[in-house]
CSV table of C-alpha atoms and ligand atoms in Angstrom, one decimal:
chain,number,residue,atom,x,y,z
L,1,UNK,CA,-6.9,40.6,15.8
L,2,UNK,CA,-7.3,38.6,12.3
L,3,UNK,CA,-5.6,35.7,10.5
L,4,UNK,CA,-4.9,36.2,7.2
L,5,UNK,CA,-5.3,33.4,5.0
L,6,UNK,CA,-3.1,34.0,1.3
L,7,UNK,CA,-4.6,31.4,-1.3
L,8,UNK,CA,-7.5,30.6,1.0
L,9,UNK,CA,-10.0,29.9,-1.4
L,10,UNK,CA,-8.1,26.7,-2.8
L,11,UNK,CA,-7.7,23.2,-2.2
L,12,UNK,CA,-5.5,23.4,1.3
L,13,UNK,CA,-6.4,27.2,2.2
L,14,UNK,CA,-9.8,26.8,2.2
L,15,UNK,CA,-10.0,23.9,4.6
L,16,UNK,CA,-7.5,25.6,6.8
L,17,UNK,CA,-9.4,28.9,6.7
L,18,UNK,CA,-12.7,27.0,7.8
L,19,UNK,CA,-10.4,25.0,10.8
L,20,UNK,CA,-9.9,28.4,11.6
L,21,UNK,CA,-13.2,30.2,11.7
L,22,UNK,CA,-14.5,27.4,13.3
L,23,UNK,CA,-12.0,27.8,16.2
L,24,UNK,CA,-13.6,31.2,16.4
L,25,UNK,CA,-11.2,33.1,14.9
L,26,UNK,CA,-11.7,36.3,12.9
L,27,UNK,CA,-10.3,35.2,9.4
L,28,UNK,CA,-9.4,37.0,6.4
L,29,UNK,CA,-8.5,35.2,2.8
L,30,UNK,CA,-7.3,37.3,0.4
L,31,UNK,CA,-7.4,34.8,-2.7
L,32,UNK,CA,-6.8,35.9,-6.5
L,33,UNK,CA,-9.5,33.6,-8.0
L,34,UNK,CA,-7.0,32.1,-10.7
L,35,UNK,CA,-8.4,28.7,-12.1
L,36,UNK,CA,-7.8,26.5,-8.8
L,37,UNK,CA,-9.4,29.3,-6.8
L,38,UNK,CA,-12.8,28.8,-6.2
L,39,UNK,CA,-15.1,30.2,-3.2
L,40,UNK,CA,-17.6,27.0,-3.4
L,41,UNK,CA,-14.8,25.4,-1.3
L,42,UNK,CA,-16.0,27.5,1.3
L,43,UNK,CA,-20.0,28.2,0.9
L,44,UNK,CA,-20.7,25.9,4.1
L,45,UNK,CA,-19.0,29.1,6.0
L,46,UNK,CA,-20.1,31.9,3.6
L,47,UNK,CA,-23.9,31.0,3.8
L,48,UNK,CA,-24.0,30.6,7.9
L,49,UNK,CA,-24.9,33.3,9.7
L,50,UNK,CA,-22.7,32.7,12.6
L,51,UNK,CA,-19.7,31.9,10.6
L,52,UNK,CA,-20.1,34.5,7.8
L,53,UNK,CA,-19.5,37.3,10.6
L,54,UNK,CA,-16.2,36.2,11.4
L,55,UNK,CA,-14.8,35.8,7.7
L,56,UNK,CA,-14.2,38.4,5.5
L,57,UNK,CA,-12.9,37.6,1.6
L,58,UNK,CA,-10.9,39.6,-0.8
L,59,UNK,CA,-10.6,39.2,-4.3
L,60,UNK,CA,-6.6,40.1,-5.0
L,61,UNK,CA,-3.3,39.4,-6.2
L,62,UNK,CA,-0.7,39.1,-3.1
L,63,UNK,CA,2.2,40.4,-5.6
L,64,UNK,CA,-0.6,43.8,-5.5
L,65,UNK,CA,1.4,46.0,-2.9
L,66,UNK,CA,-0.9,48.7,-2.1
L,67,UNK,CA,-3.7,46.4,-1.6
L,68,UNK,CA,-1.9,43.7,0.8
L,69,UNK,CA,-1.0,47.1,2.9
L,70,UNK,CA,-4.2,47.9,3.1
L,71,UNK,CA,-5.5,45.0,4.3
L,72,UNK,CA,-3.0,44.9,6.7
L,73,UNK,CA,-3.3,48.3,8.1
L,74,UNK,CA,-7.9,47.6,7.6
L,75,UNK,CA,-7.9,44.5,9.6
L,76,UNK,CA,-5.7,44.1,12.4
L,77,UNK,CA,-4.0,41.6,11.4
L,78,UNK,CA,-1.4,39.8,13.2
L,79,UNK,CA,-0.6,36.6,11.8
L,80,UNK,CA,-0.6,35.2,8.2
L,81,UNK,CA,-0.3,32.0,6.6
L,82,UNK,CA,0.5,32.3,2.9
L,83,UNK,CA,-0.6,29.1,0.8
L,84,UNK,CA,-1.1,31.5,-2.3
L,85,UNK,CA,0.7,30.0,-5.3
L,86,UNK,CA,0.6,28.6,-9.0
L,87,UNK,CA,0.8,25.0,-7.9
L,88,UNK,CA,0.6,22.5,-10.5
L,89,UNK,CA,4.3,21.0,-11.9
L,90,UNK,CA,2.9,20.1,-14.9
L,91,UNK,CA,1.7,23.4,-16.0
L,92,UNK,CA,5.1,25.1,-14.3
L,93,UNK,CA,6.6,22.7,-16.8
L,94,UNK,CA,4.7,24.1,-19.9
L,95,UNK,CA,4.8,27.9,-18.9
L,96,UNK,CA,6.6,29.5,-15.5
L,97,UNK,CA,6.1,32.8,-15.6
L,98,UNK,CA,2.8,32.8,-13.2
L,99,UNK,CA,4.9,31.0,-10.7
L,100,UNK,CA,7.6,33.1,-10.8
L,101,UNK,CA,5.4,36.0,-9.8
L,102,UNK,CA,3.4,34.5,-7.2
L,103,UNK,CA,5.6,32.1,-5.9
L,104,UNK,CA,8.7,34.2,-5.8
L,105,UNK,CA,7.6,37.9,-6.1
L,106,UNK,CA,4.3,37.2,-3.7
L,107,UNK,CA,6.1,36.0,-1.2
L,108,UNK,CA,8.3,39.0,-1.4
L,109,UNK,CA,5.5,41.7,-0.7
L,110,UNK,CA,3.8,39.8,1.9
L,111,UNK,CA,6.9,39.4,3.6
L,112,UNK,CA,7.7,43.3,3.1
L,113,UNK,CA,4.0,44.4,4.5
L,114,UNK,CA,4.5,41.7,7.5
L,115,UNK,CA,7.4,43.5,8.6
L,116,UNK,CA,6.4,47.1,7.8
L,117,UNK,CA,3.2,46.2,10.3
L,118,UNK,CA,5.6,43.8,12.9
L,119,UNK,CA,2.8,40.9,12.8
L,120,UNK,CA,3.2,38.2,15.2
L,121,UNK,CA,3.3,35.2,13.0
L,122,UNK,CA,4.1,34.6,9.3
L,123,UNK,CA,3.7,31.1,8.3
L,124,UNK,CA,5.7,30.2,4.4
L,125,UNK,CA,3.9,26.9,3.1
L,126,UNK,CA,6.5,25.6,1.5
L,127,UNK,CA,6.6,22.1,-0.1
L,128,UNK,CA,8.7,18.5,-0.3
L,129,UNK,CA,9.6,19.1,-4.0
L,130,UNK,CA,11.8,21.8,-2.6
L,131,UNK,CA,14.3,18.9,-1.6
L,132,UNK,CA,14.4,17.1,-5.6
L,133,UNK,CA,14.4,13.6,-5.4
L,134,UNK,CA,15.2,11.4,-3.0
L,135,UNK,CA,17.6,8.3,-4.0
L,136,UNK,CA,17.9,7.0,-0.3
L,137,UNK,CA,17.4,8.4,3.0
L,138,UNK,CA,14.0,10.2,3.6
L,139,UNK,CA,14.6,14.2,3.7
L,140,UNK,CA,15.7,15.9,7.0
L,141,UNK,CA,14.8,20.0,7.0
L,142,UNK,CA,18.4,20.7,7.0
L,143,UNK,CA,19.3,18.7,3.9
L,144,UNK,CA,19.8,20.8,0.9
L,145,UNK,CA,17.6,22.1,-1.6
L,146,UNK,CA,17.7,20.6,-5.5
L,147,UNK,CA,14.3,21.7,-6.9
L,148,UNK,CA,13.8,20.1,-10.5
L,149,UNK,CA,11.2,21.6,-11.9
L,150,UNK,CA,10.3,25.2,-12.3
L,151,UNK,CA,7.1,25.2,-9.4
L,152,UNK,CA,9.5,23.4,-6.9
L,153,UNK,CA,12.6,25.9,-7.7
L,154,UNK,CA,10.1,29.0,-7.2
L,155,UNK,CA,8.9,27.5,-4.0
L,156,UNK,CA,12.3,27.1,-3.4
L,157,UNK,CA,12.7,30.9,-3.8
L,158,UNK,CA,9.8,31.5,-1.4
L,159,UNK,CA,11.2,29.4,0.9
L,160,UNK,CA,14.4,31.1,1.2
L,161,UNK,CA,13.3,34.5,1.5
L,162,UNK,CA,10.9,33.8,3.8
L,163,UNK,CA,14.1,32.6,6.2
L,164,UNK,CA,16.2,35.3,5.2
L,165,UNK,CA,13.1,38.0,6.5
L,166,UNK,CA,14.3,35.8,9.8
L,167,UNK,CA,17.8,35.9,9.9
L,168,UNK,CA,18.1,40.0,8.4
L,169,UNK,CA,15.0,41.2,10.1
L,170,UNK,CA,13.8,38.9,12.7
L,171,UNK,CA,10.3,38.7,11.1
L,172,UNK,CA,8.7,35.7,12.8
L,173,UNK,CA,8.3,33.2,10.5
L,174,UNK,CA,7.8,29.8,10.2
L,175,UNK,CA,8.3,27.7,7.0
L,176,UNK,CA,6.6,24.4,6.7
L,177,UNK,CA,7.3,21.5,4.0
L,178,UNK,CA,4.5,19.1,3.4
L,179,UNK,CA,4.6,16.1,1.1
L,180,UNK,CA,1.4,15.4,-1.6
L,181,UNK,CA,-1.7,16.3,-0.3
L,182,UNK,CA,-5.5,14.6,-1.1
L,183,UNK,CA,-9.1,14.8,0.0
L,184,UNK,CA,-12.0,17.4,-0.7
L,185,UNK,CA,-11.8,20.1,-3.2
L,186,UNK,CA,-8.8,19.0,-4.5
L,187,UNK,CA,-8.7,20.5,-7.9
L,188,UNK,CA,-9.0,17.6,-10.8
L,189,UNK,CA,-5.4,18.4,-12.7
L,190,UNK,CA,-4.3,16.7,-9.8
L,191,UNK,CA,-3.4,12.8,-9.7
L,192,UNK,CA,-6.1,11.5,-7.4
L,193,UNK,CA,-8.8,13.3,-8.3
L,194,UNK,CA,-8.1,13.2,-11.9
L,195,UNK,CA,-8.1,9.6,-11.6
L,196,UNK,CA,-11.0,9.2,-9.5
L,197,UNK,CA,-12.7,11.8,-11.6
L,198,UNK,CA,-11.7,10.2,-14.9
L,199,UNK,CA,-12.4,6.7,-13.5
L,200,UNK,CA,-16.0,7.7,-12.5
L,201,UNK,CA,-16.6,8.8,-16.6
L,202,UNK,CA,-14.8,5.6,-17.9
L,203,UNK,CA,-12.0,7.8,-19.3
L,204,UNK,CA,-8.8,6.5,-19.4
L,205,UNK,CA,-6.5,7.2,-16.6
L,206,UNK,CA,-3.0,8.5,-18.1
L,207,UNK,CA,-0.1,7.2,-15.6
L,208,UNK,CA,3.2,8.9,-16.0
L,209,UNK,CA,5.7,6.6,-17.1
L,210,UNK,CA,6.6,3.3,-15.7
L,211,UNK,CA,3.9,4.4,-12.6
L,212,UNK,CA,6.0,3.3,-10.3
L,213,UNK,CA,7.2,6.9,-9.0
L,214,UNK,CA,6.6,6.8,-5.2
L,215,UNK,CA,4.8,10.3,-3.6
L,216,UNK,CA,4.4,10.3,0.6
L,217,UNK,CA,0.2,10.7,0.9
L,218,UNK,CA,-1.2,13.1,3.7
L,219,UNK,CA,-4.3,14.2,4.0
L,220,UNK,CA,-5.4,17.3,3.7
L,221,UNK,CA,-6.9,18.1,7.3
L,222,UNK,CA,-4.1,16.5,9.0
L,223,UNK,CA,-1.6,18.9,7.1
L,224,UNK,CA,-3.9,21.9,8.4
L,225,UNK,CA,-3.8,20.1,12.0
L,226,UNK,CA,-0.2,19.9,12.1
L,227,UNK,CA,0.0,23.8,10.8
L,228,UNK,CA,-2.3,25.0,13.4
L,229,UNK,CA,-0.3,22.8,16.3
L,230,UNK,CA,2.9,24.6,14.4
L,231,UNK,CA,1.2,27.9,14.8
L,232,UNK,CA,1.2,26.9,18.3
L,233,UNK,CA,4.5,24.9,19.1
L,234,UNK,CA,6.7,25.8,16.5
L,235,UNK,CA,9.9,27.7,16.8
L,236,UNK,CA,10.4,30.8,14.9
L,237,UNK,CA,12.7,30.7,12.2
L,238,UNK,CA,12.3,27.1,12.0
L,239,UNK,CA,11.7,24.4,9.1
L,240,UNK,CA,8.9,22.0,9.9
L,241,UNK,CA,8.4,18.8,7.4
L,242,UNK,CA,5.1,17.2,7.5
L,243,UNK,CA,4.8,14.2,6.0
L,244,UNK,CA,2.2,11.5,5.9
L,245,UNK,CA,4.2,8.3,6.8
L,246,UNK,CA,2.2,7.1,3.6
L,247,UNK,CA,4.6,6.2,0.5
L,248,UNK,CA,2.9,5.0,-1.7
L,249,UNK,CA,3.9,4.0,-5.5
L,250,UNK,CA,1.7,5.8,-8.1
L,251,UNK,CA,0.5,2.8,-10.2
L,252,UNK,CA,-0.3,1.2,-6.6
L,253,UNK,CA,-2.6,4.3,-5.7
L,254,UNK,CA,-4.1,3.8,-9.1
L,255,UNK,CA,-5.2,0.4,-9.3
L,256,UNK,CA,-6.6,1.3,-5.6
L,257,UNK,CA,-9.1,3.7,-7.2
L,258,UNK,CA,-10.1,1.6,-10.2
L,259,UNK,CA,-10.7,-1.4,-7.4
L,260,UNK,CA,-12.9,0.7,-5.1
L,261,UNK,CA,-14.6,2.3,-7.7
L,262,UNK,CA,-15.0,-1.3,-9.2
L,263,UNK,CA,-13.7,-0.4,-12.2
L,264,UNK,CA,-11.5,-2.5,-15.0
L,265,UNK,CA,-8.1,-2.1,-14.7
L,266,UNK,CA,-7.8,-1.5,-18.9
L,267,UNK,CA,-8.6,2.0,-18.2
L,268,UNK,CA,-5.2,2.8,-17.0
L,269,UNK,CA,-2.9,3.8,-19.7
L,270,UNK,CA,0.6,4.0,-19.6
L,271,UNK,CA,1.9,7.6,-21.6
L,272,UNK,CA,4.7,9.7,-21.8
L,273,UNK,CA,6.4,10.9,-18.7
L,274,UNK,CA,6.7,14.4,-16.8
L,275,UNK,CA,9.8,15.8,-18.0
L,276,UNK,CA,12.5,15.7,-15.0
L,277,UNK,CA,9.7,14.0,-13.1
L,278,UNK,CA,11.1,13.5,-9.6
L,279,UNK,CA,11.1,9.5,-8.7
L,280,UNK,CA,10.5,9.6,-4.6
L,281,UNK,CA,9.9,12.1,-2.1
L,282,UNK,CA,9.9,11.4,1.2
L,283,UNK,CA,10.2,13.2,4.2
L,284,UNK,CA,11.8,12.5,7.5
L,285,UNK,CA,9.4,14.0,10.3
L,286,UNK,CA,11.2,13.5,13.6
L,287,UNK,CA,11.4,17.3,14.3
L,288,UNK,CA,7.7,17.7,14.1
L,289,UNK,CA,7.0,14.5,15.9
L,290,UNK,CA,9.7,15.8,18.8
L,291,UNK,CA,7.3,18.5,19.0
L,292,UNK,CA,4.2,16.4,19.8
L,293,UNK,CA,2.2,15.6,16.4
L,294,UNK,CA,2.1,13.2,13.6
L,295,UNK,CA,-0.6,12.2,11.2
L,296,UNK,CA,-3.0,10.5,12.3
L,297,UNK,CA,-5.5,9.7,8.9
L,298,UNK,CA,-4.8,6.1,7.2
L,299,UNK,CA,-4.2,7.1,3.6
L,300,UNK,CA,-6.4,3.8,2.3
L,301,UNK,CA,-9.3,4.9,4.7
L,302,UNK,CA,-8.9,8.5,3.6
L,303,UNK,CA,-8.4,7.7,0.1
L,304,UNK,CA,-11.8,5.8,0.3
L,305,UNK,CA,-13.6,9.0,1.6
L,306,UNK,CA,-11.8,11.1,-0.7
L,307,UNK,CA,-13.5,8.6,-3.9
L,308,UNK,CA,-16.8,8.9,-2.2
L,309,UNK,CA,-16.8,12.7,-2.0
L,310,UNK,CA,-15.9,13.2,-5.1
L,311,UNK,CA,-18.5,10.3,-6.0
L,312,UNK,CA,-21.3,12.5,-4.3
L,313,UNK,CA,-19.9,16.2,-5.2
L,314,UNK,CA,-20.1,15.6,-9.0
L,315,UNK,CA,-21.3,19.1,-9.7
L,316,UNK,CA,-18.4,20.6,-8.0
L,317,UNK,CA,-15.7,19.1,-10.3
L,318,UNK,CA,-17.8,18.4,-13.6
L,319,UNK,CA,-18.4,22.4,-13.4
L,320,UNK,CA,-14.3,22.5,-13.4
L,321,UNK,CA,-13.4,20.1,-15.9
L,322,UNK,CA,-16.3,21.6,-18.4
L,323,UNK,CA,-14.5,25.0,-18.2
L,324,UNK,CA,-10.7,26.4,-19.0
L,325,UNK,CA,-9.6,22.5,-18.1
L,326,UNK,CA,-10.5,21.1,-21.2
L,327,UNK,CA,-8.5,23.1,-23.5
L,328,UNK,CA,-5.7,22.8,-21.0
L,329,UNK,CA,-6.3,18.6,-21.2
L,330,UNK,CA,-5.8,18.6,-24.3
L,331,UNK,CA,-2.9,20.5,-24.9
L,332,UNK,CA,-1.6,18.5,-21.4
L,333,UNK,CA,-2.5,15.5,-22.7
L,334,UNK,CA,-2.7,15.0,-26.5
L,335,UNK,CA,1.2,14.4,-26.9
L,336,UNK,CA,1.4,11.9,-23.9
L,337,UNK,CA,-1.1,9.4,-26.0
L,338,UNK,CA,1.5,10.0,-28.5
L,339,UNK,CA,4.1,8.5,-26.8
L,340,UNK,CA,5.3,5.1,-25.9
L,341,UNK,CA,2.8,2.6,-23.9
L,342,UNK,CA,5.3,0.7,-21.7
L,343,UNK,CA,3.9,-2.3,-20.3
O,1,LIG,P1,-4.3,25.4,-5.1
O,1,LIG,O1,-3.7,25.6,-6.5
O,1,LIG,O2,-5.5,24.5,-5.0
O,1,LIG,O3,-4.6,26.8,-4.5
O,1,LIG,C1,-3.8,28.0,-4.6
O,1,LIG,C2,-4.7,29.2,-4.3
O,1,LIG,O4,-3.9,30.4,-4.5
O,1,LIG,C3,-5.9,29.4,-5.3
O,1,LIG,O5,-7.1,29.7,-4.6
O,1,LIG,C4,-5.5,30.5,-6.2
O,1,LIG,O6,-6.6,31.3,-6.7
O,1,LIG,C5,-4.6,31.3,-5.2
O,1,LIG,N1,-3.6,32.2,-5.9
O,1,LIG,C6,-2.8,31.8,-6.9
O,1,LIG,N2,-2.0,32.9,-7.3
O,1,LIG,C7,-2.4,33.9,-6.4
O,1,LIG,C8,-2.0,35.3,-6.3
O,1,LIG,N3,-1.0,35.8,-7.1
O,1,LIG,N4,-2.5,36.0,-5.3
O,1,LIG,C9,-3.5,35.6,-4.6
O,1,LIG,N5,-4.0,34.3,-4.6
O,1,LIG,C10,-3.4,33.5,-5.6
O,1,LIG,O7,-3.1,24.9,-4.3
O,1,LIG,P2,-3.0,23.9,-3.0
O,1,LIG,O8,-2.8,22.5,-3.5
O,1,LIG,O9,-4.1,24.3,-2.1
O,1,LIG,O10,-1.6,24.4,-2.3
O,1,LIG,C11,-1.6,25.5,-1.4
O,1,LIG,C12,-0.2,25.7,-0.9
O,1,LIG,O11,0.3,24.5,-0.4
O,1,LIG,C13,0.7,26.1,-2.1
O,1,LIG,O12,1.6,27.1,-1.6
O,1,LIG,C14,1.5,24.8,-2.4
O,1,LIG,O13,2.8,25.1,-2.9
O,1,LIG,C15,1.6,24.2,-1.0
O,1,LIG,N6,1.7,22.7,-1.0
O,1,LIG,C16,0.7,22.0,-1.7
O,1,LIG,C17,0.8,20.6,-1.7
O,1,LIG,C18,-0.2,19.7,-2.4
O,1,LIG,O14,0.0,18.5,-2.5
O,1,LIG,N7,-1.2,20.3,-2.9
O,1,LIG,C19,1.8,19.9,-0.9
O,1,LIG,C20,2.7,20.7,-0.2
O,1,LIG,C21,2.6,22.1,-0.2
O,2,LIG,P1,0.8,15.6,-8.9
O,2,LIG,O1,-0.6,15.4,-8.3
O,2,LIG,O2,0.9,16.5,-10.1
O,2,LIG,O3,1.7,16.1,-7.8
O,2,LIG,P2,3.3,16.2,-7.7
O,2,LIG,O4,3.8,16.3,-9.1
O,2,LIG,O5,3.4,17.5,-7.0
O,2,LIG,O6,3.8,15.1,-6.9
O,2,LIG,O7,1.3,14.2,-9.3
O,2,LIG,C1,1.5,13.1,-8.4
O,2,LIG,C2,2.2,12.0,-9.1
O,2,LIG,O8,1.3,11.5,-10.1
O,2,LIG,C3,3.5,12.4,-9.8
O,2,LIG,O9,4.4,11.3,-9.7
O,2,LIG,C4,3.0,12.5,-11.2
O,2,LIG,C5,1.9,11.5,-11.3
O,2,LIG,N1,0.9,11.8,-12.3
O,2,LIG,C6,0.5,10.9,-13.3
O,2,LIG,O10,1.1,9.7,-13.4
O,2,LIG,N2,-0.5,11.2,-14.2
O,2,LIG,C7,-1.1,12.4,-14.2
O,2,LIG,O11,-2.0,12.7,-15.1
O,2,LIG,C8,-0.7,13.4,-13.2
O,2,LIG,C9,-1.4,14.7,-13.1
O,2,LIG,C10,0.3,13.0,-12.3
């Protein structure tokens, strides 16, 4: 029998898939390659013999019926964890269609193959932003869903349907909802390692707003602990949060980059905010913690190893940010400078 592993050649799936293949599993990604998929993020498993025989790769769209079937019916598969998705608010914001598809519609056909070949497991990685903001209390996974953007409201979607292949067909799944992620191979639209990677070329670091929007940290091998224990220990047709217990304001997290990369503090720029920009998330993690796990990664001690990767991996994300990113900072970007500079 196989795992299949949806989106497993990003920034989460691709560390999952090699926690998985080095637990001697027989793992198969099927990944489309968009922009923030990128097999590098897994050439320590590709180029080792031992390894390499127990990981197979695809090159496909999961909203691509006929070929999601037929990996189903070629590989034995009998449990599948779906990160596949458009995943970047910002460019939800600017055009949504992509994330309709994948987020919505993918969801859809992997759900329809899983139960047309009875697998044992489906695991939905849902998200945090699925809740909206958070005024007060930390979110509990019964608390109702106010996405506020167009990525969170078509994970929202996902989400949904994935429980509703429970309740109408008793597919086994299992959704989970993890708050922001960092570390390794994160791809550089995102806030840490855009600052980090903009820090590192003395490029100014363009903080939303006031800055002091607060986002729950967890790194990203502890979320693929806690999915693999969920794998394990979770309930089917159960919600799982899992949060870092690391909230954290943004302008905070920034001026912890510029410091340990002992740079000025000038180079952080207050510009225009995210439209509908959610102010706090934050998650309450008792089920999970019921269950047996929490994090266990201190986020300024994996922040620091984060900055130092991506110190010493400066191939891997100046070959991104040379490509498709630099029409797409501009056009992200330009109209921010525009705008006010609060204080
Ligand atoms: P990512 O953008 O780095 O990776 C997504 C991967 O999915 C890429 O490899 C991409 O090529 C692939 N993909 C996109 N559309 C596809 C399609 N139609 N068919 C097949 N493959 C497709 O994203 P990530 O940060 O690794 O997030 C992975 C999952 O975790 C997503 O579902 C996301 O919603 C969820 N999540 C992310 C975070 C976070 O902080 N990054 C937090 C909570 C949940
Ligand atoms: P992001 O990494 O896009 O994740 P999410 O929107 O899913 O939380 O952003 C994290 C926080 O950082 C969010 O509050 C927006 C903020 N941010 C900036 O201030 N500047 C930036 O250039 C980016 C990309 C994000």
């Amino acid at each position: 029998m196989a795992i299949l592993i949806t989106g497993g050649a990003g920034f989460i799936g691709s560390h999952f898939a090699r926690r998985m293949i080095h637990q001697g599993k027989r793992t198969v990604v099927l990944d489309k390659l968009t922009y923030a998929g990128n097999l590098e993020n897994l050439k320590d498993v590709v180029d080792n013999s031992k390894t390499s025989q127990l990981f197979k790769f695809y090159k496909g769209d999961i909203c691509n019926q006929e070929l999601v079937e037929h990996i189903f019916s070629e590989e034995d598969i009998d449990t599948l964890v779906n990160f596949a998705a458009e995943s970047h608010v910002d460019r939800s914001i600017s055009s949504a269609g992509n994330f309709i598809d994948t987020d919505m519609k993918g969801v859809f056909v992997l759900l329809e193959a899983a139960r047309r070949f009875s697998i044992k497991k489906f695991i939905q990685i849902s998200t945090d932003e699925v809740y909206g903001t958070t005024h007060k209390d930390a979110f509990r996974e019964t608390d109702a869903l106010n996405p506020s953007n167009p990525y969170a409201a078509s994970k929202a979607g996902g989400d949904r349907l994935a429980y509703a292949y429970w309740v109408t067909y008793e597919l086994p799944v299992i959704i989970t909802r993890a708050s922001n992620n960092y570390g390794p191979n994160q791809h550089p639209e995102k806030f840490i390692p855009l600052f980090i990677t903009n820090a590192l070329e003395d490029k100014v670091l363009p903080l939303y707003g006031d800055g002091r929007q607060v986002r729950d940290w967890i790194h990203v091998e502890d979320h693929c602990a806690a999915i693999d224990f969920i794998m394990d220990h979770g309930k089917d047709g159960e919600v799982y949060n899992i949060g870092g217990g690391n909230e954290r304001y943004n302008v905070d997290t920034a001026h912890f980059i510029l410091d340990e990369l002992r740079k000025s503090h000038s180079l952080l720029e207050h510009v225009k905010d995210r439209a509908g920009h959610d102010r706090r998330y934050a998650l309450d993690c008792s089920k999970l913690k019921s269950l047996g796990w929490k994090a266990q990664i201190k986020f300024e001690n994996g922040l620091k190893d984060t900055i130092q990767w991506y110190e010493d991996n400066q191939s891997w994300w100046k070959r991104i940010k040379n490509g498709e990113f630099v029409e797409y900072y501009n056009k992200q970007y330009k109209h921010r400078f525009a705008g006010t500079v609060l204080p």
